[in-house]
Coordinates of C-alpha atoms in Angstrom, one line a residue:
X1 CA 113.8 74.6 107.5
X2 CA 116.2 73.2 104.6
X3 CA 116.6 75.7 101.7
X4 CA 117.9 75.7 98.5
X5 CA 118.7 78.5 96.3
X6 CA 118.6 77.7 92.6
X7 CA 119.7 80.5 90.1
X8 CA 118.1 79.4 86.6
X9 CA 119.3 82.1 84.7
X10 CA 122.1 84.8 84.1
X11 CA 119.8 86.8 81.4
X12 CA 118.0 89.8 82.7
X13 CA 115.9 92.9 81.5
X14 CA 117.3 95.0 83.2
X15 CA 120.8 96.5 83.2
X16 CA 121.4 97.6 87.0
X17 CA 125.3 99.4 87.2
X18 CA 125.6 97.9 91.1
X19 CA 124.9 94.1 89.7
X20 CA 127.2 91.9 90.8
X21 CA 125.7 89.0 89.0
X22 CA 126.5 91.0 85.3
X23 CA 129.9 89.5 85.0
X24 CA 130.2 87.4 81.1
X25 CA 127.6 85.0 79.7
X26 CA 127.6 81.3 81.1
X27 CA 125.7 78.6 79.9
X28 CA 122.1 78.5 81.4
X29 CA 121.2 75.6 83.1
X30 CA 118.4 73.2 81.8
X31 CA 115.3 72.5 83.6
X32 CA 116.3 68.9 83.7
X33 CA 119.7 69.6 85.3
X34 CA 117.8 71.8 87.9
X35 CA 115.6 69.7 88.5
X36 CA 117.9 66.6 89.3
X37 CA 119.4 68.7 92.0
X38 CA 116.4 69.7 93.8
X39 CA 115.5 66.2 94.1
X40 CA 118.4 65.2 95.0
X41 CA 118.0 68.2 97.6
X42 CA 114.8 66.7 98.6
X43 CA 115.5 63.4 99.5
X44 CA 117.6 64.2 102.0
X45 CA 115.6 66.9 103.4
X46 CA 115.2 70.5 101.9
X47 CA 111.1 71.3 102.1
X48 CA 112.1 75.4 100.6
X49 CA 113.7 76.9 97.7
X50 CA 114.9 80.2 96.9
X51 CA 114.7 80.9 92.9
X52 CA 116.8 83.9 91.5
X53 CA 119.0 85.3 88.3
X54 CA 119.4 87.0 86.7
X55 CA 115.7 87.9 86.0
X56 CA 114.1 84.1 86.5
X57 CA 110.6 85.0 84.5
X58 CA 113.1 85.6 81.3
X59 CA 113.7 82.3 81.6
X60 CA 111.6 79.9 79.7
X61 CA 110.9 77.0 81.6
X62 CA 110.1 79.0 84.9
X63 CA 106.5 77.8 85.1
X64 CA 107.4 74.2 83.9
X65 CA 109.7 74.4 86.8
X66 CA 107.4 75.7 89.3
X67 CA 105.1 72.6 88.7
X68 CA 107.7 70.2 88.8
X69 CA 109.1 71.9 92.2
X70 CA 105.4 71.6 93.7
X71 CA 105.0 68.3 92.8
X72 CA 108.5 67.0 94.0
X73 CA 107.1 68.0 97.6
X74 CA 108.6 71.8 97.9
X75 CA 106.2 73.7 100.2
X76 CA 107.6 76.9 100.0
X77 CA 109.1 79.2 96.7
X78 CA 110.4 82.1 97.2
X79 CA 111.1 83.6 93.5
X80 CA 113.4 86.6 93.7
X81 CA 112.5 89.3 90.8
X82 CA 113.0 92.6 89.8
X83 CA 109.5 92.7 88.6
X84 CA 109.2 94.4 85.5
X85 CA 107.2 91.5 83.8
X86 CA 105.0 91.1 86.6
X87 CA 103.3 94.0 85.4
X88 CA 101.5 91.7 82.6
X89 CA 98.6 90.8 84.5
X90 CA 99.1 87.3 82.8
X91 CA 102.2 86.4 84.1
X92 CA 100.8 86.7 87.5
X93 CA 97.7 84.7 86.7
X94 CA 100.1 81.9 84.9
X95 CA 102.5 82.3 88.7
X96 CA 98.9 81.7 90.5
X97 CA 98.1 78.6 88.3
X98 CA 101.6 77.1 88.7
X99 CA 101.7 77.2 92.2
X100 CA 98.3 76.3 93.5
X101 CA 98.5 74.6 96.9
X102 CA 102.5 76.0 97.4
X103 CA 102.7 79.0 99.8
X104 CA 104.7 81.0 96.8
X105 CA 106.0 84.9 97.8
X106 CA 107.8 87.1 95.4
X107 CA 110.6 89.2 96.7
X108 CA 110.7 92.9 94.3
X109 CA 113.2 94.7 93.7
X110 CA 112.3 98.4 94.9
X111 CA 115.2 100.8 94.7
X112 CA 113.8 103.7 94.2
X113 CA 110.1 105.5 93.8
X114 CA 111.4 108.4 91.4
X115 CA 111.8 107.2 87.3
X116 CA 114.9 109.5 86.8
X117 CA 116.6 107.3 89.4
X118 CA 115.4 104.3 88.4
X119 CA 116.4 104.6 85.1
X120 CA 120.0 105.3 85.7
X121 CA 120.1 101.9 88.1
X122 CA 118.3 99.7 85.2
X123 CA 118.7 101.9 82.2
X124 CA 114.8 101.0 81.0
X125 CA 112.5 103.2 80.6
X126 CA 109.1 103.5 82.3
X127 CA 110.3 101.3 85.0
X128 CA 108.6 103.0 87.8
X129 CA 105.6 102.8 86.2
X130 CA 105.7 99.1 85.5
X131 CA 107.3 98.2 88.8
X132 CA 104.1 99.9 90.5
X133 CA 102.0 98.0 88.4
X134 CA 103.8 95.2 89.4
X135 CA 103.0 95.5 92.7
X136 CA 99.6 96.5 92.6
X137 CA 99.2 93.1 90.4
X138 CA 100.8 91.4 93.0
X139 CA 98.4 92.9 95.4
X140 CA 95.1 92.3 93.2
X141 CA 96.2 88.8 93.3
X142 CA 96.8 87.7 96.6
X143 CA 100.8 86.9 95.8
X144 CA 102.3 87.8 99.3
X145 CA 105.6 89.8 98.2
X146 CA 108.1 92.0 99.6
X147 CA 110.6 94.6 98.5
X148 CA 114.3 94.6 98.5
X149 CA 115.9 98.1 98.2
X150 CA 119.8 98.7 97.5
X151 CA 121.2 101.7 99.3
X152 CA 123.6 103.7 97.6
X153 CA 124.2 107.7 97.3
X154 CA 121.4 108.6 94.8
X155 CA 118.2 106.9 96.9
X156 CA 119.4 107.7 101.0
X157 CA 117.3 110.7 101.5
X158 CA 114.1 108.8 99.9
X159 CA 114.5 105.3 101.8
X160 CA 111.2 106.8 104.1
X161 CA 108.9 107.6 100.6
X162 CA 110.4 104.1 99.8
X163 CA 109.5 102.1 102.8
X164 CA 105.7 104.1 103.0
X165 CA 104.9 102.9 99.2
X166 CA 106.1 99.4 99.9
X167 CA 104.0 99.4 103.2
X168 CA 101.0 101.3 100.9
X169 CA 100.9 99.0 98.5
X170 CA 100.8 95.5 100.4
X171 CA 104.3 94.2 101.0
X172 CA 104.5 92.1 104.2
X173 CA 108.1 93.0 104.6
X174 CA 110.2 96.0 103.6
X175 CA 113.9 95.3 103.2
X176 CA 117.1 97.4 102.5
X177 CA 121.1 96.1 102.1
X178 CA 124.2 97.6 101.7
X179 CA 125.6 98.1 98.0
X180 CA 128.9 96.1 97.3
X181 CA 130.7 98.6 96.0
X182 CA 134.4 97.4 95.7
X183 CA 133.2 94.7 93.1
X184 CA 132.5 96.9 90.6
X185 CA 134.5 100.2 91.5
X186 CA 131.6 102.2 92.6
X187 CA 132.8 103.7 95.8
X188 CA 131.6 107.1 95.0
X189 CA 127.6 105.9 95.3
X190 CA 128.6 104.1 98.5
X191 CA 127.2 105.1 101.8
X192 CA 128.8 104.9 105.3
X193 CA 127.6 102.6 108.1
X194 CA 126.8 105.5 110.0
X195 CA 124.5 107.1 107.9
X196 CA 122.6 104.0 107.5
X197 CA 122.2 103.1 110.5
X198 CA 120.6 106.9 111.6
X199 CA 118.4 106.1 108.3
X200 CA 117.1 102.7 109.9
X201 CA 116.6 104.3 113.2
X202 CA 114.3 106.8 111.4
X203 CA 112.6 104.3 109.6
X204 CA 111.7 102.5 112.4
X205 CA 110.0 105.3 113.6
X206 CA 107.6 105.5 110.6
X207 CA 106.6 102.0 110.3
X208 CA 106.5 98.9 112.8
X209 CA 109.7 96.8 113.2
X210 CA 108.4 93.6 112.5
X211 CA 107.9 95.6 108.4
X212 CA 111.7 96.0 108.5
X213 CA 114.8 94.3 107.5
X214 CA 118.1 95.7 107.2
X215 CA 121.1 93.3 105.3
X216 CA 124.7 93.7 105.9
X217 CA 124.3 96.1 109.2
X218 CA 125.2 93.9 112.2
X219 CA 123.2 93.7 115.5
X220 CA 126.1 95.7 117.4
X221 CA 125.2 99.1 115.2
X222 CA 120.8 98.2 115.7
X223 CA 120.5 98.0 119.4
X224 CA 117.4 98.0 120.0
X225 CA 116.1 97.0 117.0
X226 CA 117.5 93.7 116.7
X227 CA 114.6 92.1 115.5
X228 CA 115.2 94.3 112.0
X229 CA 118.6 92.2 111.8
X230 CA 118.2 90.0 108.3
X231 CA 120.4 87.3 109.3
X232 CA 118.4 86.5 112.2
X233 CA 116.1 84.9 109.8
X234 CA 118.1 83.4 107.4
X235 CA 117.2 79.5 107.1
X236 CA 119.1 77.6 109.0
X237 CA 120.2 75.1 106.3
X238 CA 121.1 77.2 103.0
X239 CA 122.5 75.2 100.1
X240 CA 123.1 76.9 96.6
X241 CA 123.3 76.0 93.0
X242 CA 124.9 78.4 91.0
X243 CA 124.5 79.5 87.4
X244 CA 127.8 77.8 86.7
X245 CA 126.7 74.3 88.4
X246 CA 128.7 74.8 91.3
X247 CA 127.3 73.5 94.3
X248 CA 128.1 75.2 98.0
X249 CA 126.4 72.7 101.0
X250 CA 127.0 75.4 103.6
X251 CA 126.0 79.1 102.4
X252 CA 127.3 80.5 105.8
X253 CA 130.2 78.6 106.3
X254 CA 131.4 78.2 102.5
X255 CA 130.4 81.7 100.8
X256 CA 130.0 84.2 102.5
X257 CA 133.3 84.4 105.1
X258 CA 134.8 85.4 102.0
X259 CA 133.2 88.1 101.3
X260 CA 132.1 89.5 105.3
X261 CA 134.3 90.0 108.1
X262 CA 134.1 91.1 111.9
X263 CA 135.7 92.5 114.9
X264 CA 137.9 90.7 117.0
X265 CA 135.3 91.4 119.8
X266 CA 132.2 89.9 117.6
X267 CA 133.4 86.5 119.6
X268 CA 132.0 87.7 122.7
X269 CA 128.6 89.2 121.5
X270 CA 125.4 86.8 122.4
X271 CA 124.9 87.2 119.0
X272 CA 127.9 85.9 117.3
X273 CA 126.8 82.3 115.8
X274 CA 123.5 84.4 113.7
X275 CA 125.4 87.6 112.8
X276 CA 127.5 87.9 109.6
X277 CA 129.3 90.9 110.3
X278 CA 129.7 93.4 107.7
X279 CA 131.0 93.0 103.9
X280 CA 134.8 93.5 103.8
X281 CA 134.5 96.9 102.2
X282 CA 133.0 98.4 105.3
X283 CA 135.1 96.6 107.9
X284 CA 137.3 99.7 108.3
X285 CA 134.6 101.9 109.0
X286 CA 133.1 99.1 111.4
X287 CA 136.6 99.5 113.3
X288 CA 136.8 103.1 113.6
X289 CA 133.0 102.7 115.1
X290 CA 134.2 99.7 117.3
X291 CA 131.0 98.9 118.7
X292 CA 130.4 97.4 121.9
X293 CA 129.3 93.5 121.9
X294 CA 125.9 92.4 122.3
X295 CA 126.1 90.8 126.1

């Protein structure tokens, strides 16, 4: 599968302190300008596309663009959101209508199921209540989705209560990442590779591997539960447009070595050439653990 990512938007709703996307206001793209790179993209190739912000249903043309990405050929859109205006049952209808005949999943931003904790990540109010409604639209409408959950300091001990409600309420797949917390000076939510990894160990106990995904925790620290491994189902072709117009043909290879590192050892591990290591702020931690390659 050939993927493009396309990020039509730098506005959001929401104002999460651990976005590293919130840096200073850039010219949005137009629809035109998006959509002569995806069909450029799909001449040679790329069948699936990745749309993110931003929030991308702040952005105007989002159902123009969804037609127009159906029509070119796209089979697949994957529309990354934090979900707060999914919670207007007519948005969802107007997602349905624009992508009839498109298998179209939303992935939801979930990062906590408590509103004082929510509201200090996105400063709205009533967020929890209008994410749940989100979801249970989502649900009422057939839209497959899942849920992406940052960890960080304030939501560790509720990842379980997290992971149940996603389960509850539909989601086909339940995933959590690491916060990047050098970007934005926020070491003091950060958690440890360790602790994590006992929290992912738990969580597989609760709910079936094949509902879990864990980004930015290498195979090495999952034994055993390899299969919950993010990477290992990243598309194989990932090309990205950026809100700036930038254009990176090799999201592996390009991006993110800049931003991930690994063990000297990782070159012996079976699982080497799928694995991305760990982002560079936890690459200390990752050598005091020194885990033993995958053989």
């Amino acid at each position: 599968m050939s993927t493009i990512h396309l990020n039509i938007t730098q506005k959001c709703n929401q104002k999460c302190f651990f976005c590293v996307r919130s840096q200073a206001p850039v010219a949005e793209p137009t629809l035109s300008q998006i959509m002569e790179y995806a069909q450029a993209q799909k001449r040679i190739g790329a069948d699936s596309c990745i749309i993110t912000g931003g929030e991308p249903f702040t952005q105007s043309y989002i159902f123009d663009l969804l037609t127009q990405l159906k029509q070119l050929g796209f089979g697949r859109i994957t529309i990354q959101t934090n979900g707060l205006l999914l919670s207007e049952e007519k948005i969802c209808q107007r997602l349905l209508f624009s992508t009839v005949g498109v298998k179209c999943d939303i992935s939801i931003s979930l990062h906590s199921i408590h509103e004082k904790i929510l509201y200090k990540i996105t400063n709205v109010k009533n967020s929890l209540c209008r994410l749940i409604g989100a979801l249970e639209n989502l649900q009422k409408y057939g839209i497959p989705f899942c849920t992406n959950t940052v960890i960080f300091r304030d939501n560790i001990g509720e990842l379980s209560d997290i992971a149940r409600t996603s389960y509850r309420l539909g989601a086909y797949l339940t995933q959590f990442s690491l916060m990047r917390y050098t970007l934005l000076n926020l070491k003091k939510y950060a958690v440890g590779l360790e602790e994590v990894k006992e929290a992912a160990k738990k969580l597989a106990k609760e709910l079936p591997m094949s509902q879990l995904r864990f980004e930015g925790i290498p195979f090495c620290l999952l034994r055993g539960m390899e299969r919950c491994v993010a990477e290992a189902y990243w598309p194989k072709n990932l090309k990205l447009l950026t809100i700036t117009g930038k254009q990176i043909n090799d999201y592996k290879t390009d991006l993110l070595p800049q931003y991930r590192a690994k063990l000297p050892s990782c070159m012996n591990c079976m699982m080497n050439e799928i694995c991305m290591g760990v982002w560079e702020e936890y690459f200390s931690e990752l050598e005091q653990i020194s885990p033993k390659p995958i053989c």
